[in-house]
CSV table of C-alpha atoms in Angstrom, one decimal:
chain,number,residue,atom,x,y,z
A,29,UNK,CA,48.3,187.5,105.0
A,30,UNK,CA,51.2,186.4,107.2
A,31,UNK,CA,54.1,188.7,107.7
A,32,UNK,CA,57.5,188.2,105.7
A,33,UNK,CA,59.2,188.0,109.1
A,34,UNK,CA,60.5,184.5,110.3
A,35,UNK,CA,57.2,182.7,111.5
A,36,UNK,CA,57.0,182.0,115.3
A,37,UNK,CA,56.6,178.6,116.6
A,38,UNK,CA,52.9,179.1,116.9
A,39,UNK,CA,52.7,180.2,113.2
A,40,UNK,CA,54.5,177.1,112.1
A,41,UNK,CA,52.3,174.9,114.1
A,42,UNK,CA,49.2,176.6,112.6
A,43,UNK,CA,50.4,176.5,109.1
A,44,UNK,CA,51.2,172.6,109.6
A,45,UNK,CA,47.7,172.1,111.1
A,46,UNK,CA,46.2,174.0,108.1
A,47,UNK,CA,48.1,171.9,105.6
A,48,UNK,CA,47.2,168.6,107.4
A,49,UNK,CA,43.4,169.6,107.5
A,50,UNK,CA,43.6,170.7,103.9
A,51,UNK,CA,45.1,167.3,102.9
A,52,UNK,CA,42.3,165.4,104.5
A,53,UNK,CA,39.6,167.6,103.1
A,54,UNK,CA,41.1,168.0,99.4
A,55,UNK,CA,41.8,164.2,99.3
A,56,UNK,CA,38.2,163.5,100.0
A,57,UNK,CA,36.4,166.0,98.0
A,58,UNK,CA,38.9,167.3,95.4
A,59,UNK,CA,39.6,171.0,94.9
A,60,UNK,CA,36.2,171.8,93.4
A,61,UNK,CA,34.3,170.3,96.2
A,62,UNK,CA,36.2,171.7,99.0
A,63,UNK,CA,35.7,175.0,100.8
A,64,UNK,CA,38.0,177.2,103.0
A,65,UNK,CA,35.3,176.8,105.8
A,66,UNK,CA,35.7,173.0,105.7
A,67,UNK,CA,39.5,173.3,106.0
A,68,UNK,CA,39.3,175.8,108.7
A,69,UNK,CA,36.8,173.6,110.8
A,70,UNK,CA,39.2,170.5,110.3
A,71,UNK,CA,42.1,172.6,111.4
A,72,UNK,CA,40.3,173.8,114.5
A,73,UNK,CA,40.6,177.5,113.3
A,74,UNK,CA,38.3,180.3,112.4
A,75,UNK,CA,37.9,181.2,108.7
A,76,UNK,CA,39.6,184.6,109.4
A,77,UNK,CA,42.5,183.1,111.1
A,78,UNK,CA,43.1,180.6,108.3
A,79,UNK,CA,43.0,183.4,105.8
A,80,UNK,CA,45.6,185.2,107.8
A,81,UNK,CA,48.1,182.4,106.7
A,82,UNK,CA,46.7,181.5,103.3
A,83,UNK,CA,44.6,184.1,101.3
A,84,UNK,CA,42.6,181.5,99.3
A,85,UNK,CA,41.8,177.9,98.9
A,86,UNK,CA,44.0,178.1,95.7
A,87,UNK,CA,46.9,179.2,97.9
A,88,UNK,CA,46.5,176.2,100.3
A,89,UNK,CA,46.1,173.7,97.5
A,90,UNK,CA,49.1,175.0,95.6
A,91,UNK,CA,51.4,174.7,98.6
A,92,UNK,CA,50.0,171.1,99.3
A,93,UNK,CA,50.8,170.1,95.7
A,94,UNK,CA,54.3,171.5,95.8
A,95,UNK,CA,55.1,169.5,98.9
A,96,UNK,CA,53.4,166.5,97.5
A,97,UNK,CA,55.5,166.5,94.2
A,98,UNK,CA,58.7,166.8,96.3
A,99,UNK,CA,57.9,163.6,98.3
A,100,UNK,CA,56.3,161.9,95.4
A,101,UNK,CA,59.2,162.2,93.1
A,102,UNK,CA,61.9,161.7,95.5
A,103,UNK,CA,62.2,157.8,94.8
A,104,UNK,CA,62.5,158.6,91.1
A,105,UNK,CA,65.4,160.8,91.7
A,106,UNK,CA,66.9,158.0,93.8
A,107,UNK,CA,67.3,155.6,91.0
A,108,UNK,CA,71.0,155.0,90.6
A,109,UNK,CA,72.2,154.9,86.9
A,110,UNK,CA,75.3,153.0,88.3
A,111,UNK,CA,73.4,150.5,90.4
A,112,UNK,CA,72.3,147.0,89.7
A,113,UNK,CA,69.4,147.5,87.2
A,114,UNK,CA,67.0,145.0,88.5
A,115,UNK,CA,67.6,145.9,92.2
A,116,UNK,CA,67.1,149.7,91.3
A,117,UNK,CA,63.9,149.1,89.5
A,118,UNK,CA,62.4,146.7,91.9
A,119,UNK,CA,63.4,148.9,94.9
A,120,UNK,CA,61.6,151.9,93.2
A,121,UNK,CA,58.5,149.7,92.8
A,122,UNK,CA,58.6,148.8,96.5
A,123,UNK,CA,59.1,152.4,97.6
A,124,UNK,CA,56.2,153.5,95.5
A,125,UNK,CA,54.1,150.8,96.9
A,126,UNK,CA,55.0,151.8,100.4
A,127,UNK,CA,54.1,155.3,99.7
A,128,UNK,CA,50.6,154.3,98.7
A,129,UNK,CA,50.3,152.4,102.1
A,130,UNK,CA,51.7,155.2,104.2
A,131,UNK,CA,50.4,158.1,102.0
A,132,UNK,CA,47.2,157.4,100.5
A,133,UNK,CA,45.6,160.8,100.9
A,134,UNK,CA,48.6,162.4,99.0
A,135,UNK,CA,48.1,159.9,96.1
A,136,UNK,CA,44.4,160.5,95.9
A,137,UNK,CA,45.1,164.4,96.1
A,138,UNK,CA,47.4,164.1,93.1
A,139,UNK,CA,45.1,161.8,91.2
A,140,UNK,CA,42.1,164.3,91.7
A,141,UNK,CA,44.3,167.1,90.2
A,142,UNK,CA,45.1,165.0,87.2
A,143,UNK,CA,41.6,163.9,86.6
A,144,UNK,CA,40.6,167.4,86.6
A,145,UNK,CA,43.0,168.4,83.9
A,146,UNK,CA,45.9,169.4,86.1
A,147,UNK,CA,45.1,173.3,86.0
A,148,UNK,CA,47.5,173.9,88.9
A,149,UNK,CA,50.3,171.4,87.8
A,150,UNK,CA,50.2,171.5,83.9
A,151,UNK,CA,53.3,173.5,83.8
A,152,UNK,CA,55.3,171.4,86.4
A,153,UNK,CA,54.1,168.2,84.5
A,154,UNK,CA,55.3,169.5,81.2
A,155,UNK,CA,58.7,170.9,82.5
A,156,UNK,CA,60.2,169.5,85.8
A,157,UNK,CA,58.4,166.1,85.6
A,158,UNK,CA,59.1,165.8,82.0
A,159,UNK,CA,62.7,166.3,82.5
A,160,UNK,CA,62.9,163.9,85.2
A,161,UNK,CA,61.2,161.2,83.1
A,162,UNK,CA,63.3,162.0,80.2
A,163,UNK,CA,66.4,161.4,82.5
A,164,UNK,CA,64.9,158.2,83.9
A,165,UNK,CA,63.9,156.8,80.3
A,166,UNK,CA,67.7,157.3,79.4
A,167,UNK,CA,68.8,155.3,82.3
A,168,UNK,CA,66.4,152.4,81.4
A,169,UNK,CA,67.4,152.5,77.8
A,170,UNK,CA,71.0,152.3,78.6
A,171,UNK,CA,70.3,149.2,81.0
A,172,UNK,CA,68.4,147.6,78.1
A,173,UNK,CA,71.0,148.5,75.4
A,174,UNK,CA,73.5,146.7,77.6
A,175,UNK,CA,71.4,143.7,77.9
A,176,UNK,CA,71.0,144.1,81.7
A,177,UNK,CA,67.2,144.2,81.5
A,178,UNK,CA,64.7,143.0,79.0
A,179,UNK,CA,63.8,145.6,76.2
A,180,UNK,CA,60.5,147.2,77.0
A,181,UNK,CA,59.1,150.7,76.3
A,182,UNK,CA,60.8,152.8,79.1
A,183,UNK,CA,57.9,155.3,79.5
A,184,UNK,CA,55.3,152.6,79.6
A,185,UNK,CA,57.3,150.7,82.2
A,186,UNK,CA,57.2,153.9,84.5
A,187,UNK,CA,53.4,154.2,83.8
A,188,UNK,CA,52.8,150.7,84.7
A,189,UNK,CA,54.8,151.1,88.0
A,190,UNK,CA,52.7,154.2,88.8
A,191,UNK,CA,49.3,152.5,88.0
A,192,UNK,CA,50.1,149.2,89.6
A,193,UNK,CA,51.5,150.9,92.9
A,194,UNK,CA,49.2,154.0,93.2
A,195,UNK,CA,46.0,151.9,92.5
A,196,UNK,CA,46.2,150.6,96.2
A,197,UNK,CA,45.7,154.1,97.4
A,198,UNK,CA,43.5,155.9,94.7
A,199,UNK,CA,41.1,152.9,94.7
A,200,UNK,CA,41.5,152.1,98.3
A,201,UNK,CA,37.8,151.5,99.1
A,202,UNK,CA,37.5,149.1,96.1
A,203,UNK,CA,40.6,147.3,97.1
A,204,UNK,CA,39.5,147.0,100.7
A,205,UNK,CA,36.1,145.8,99.7
A,206,UNK,CA,37.4,143.2,97.4
A,207,UNK,CA,40.3,142.0,99.7
A,208,UNK,CA,38.7,142.1,103.2
A,209,UNK,CA,39.8,140.5,105.6
A,210,UNK,CA,43.1,140.1,103.9
A,211,UNK,CA,45.4,143.0,104.1
A,212,UNK,CA,46.2,143.9,100.4
A,213,UNK,CA,49.6,145.1,101.3
A,214,UNK,CA,50.6,141.6,102.5
A,215,UNK,CA,50.9,140.0,99.2
A,216,UNK,CA,51.5,143.0,97.0
A,217,UNK,CA,55.1,143.4,97.5
A,218,UNK,CA,55.8,139.8,96.4
A,219,UNK,CA,53.3,139.9,93.6
A,220,UNK,CA,54.8,143.0,92.1
A,221,UNK,CA,58.4,141.7,92.6
A,222,UNK,CA,57.6,138.6,90.7
A,223,UNK,CA,55.7,140.5,87.9
A,224,UNK,CA,58.6,143.0,87.2
A,225,UNK,CA,61.3,140.4,87.7
A,226,UNK,CA,59.7,138.2,85.1
A,227,UNK,CA,59.0,141.1,82.7
A,228,UNK,CA,62.5,142.5,83.0
A,229,UNK,CA,64.8,139.5,83.1
A,230,UNK,CA,66.9,139.4,79.9
A,231,UNK,CA,65.9,136.5,77.5
């Protein structure tokens, strides 16, 4: 395992290469279907060299998930309770859609972990993510109580945003097969804007 001393430039580069290679391998094969050898080959390193930086497949995957969650949840943290409700929600929808377009591997990695029962994430889902969703639910509910958006179930609103945006990444092969030659991301932003605007406009 690497020393506790500050990593050198080469060590930082190798760690970054390992995580990038692991993202590609894990997003394709899932945790169970991936091996350290596959990650080492994709990173252009020998297996012993890789194990100098990460002692196991589990260690690589855990760090990837940690970094992914930070990036994935950032747009949810950015929802401003003092902002204009419709603009805040629609902005969140569009940011999530953009992430599905620019970070499809990360989305699939997360989805694979959830499908397998989230053994490496269940504590985070039950604590940190639950607390963030509780906070967001309160924001949504306050907007609804004030008549600024239509009353809908706050958590199901979040679930629908996640499913309607991450679908483009998690089911990319199916989406491309059904949309080609049209780029699915050309019409998706307007469609989702219209959908949520109609749903959330107060009666």
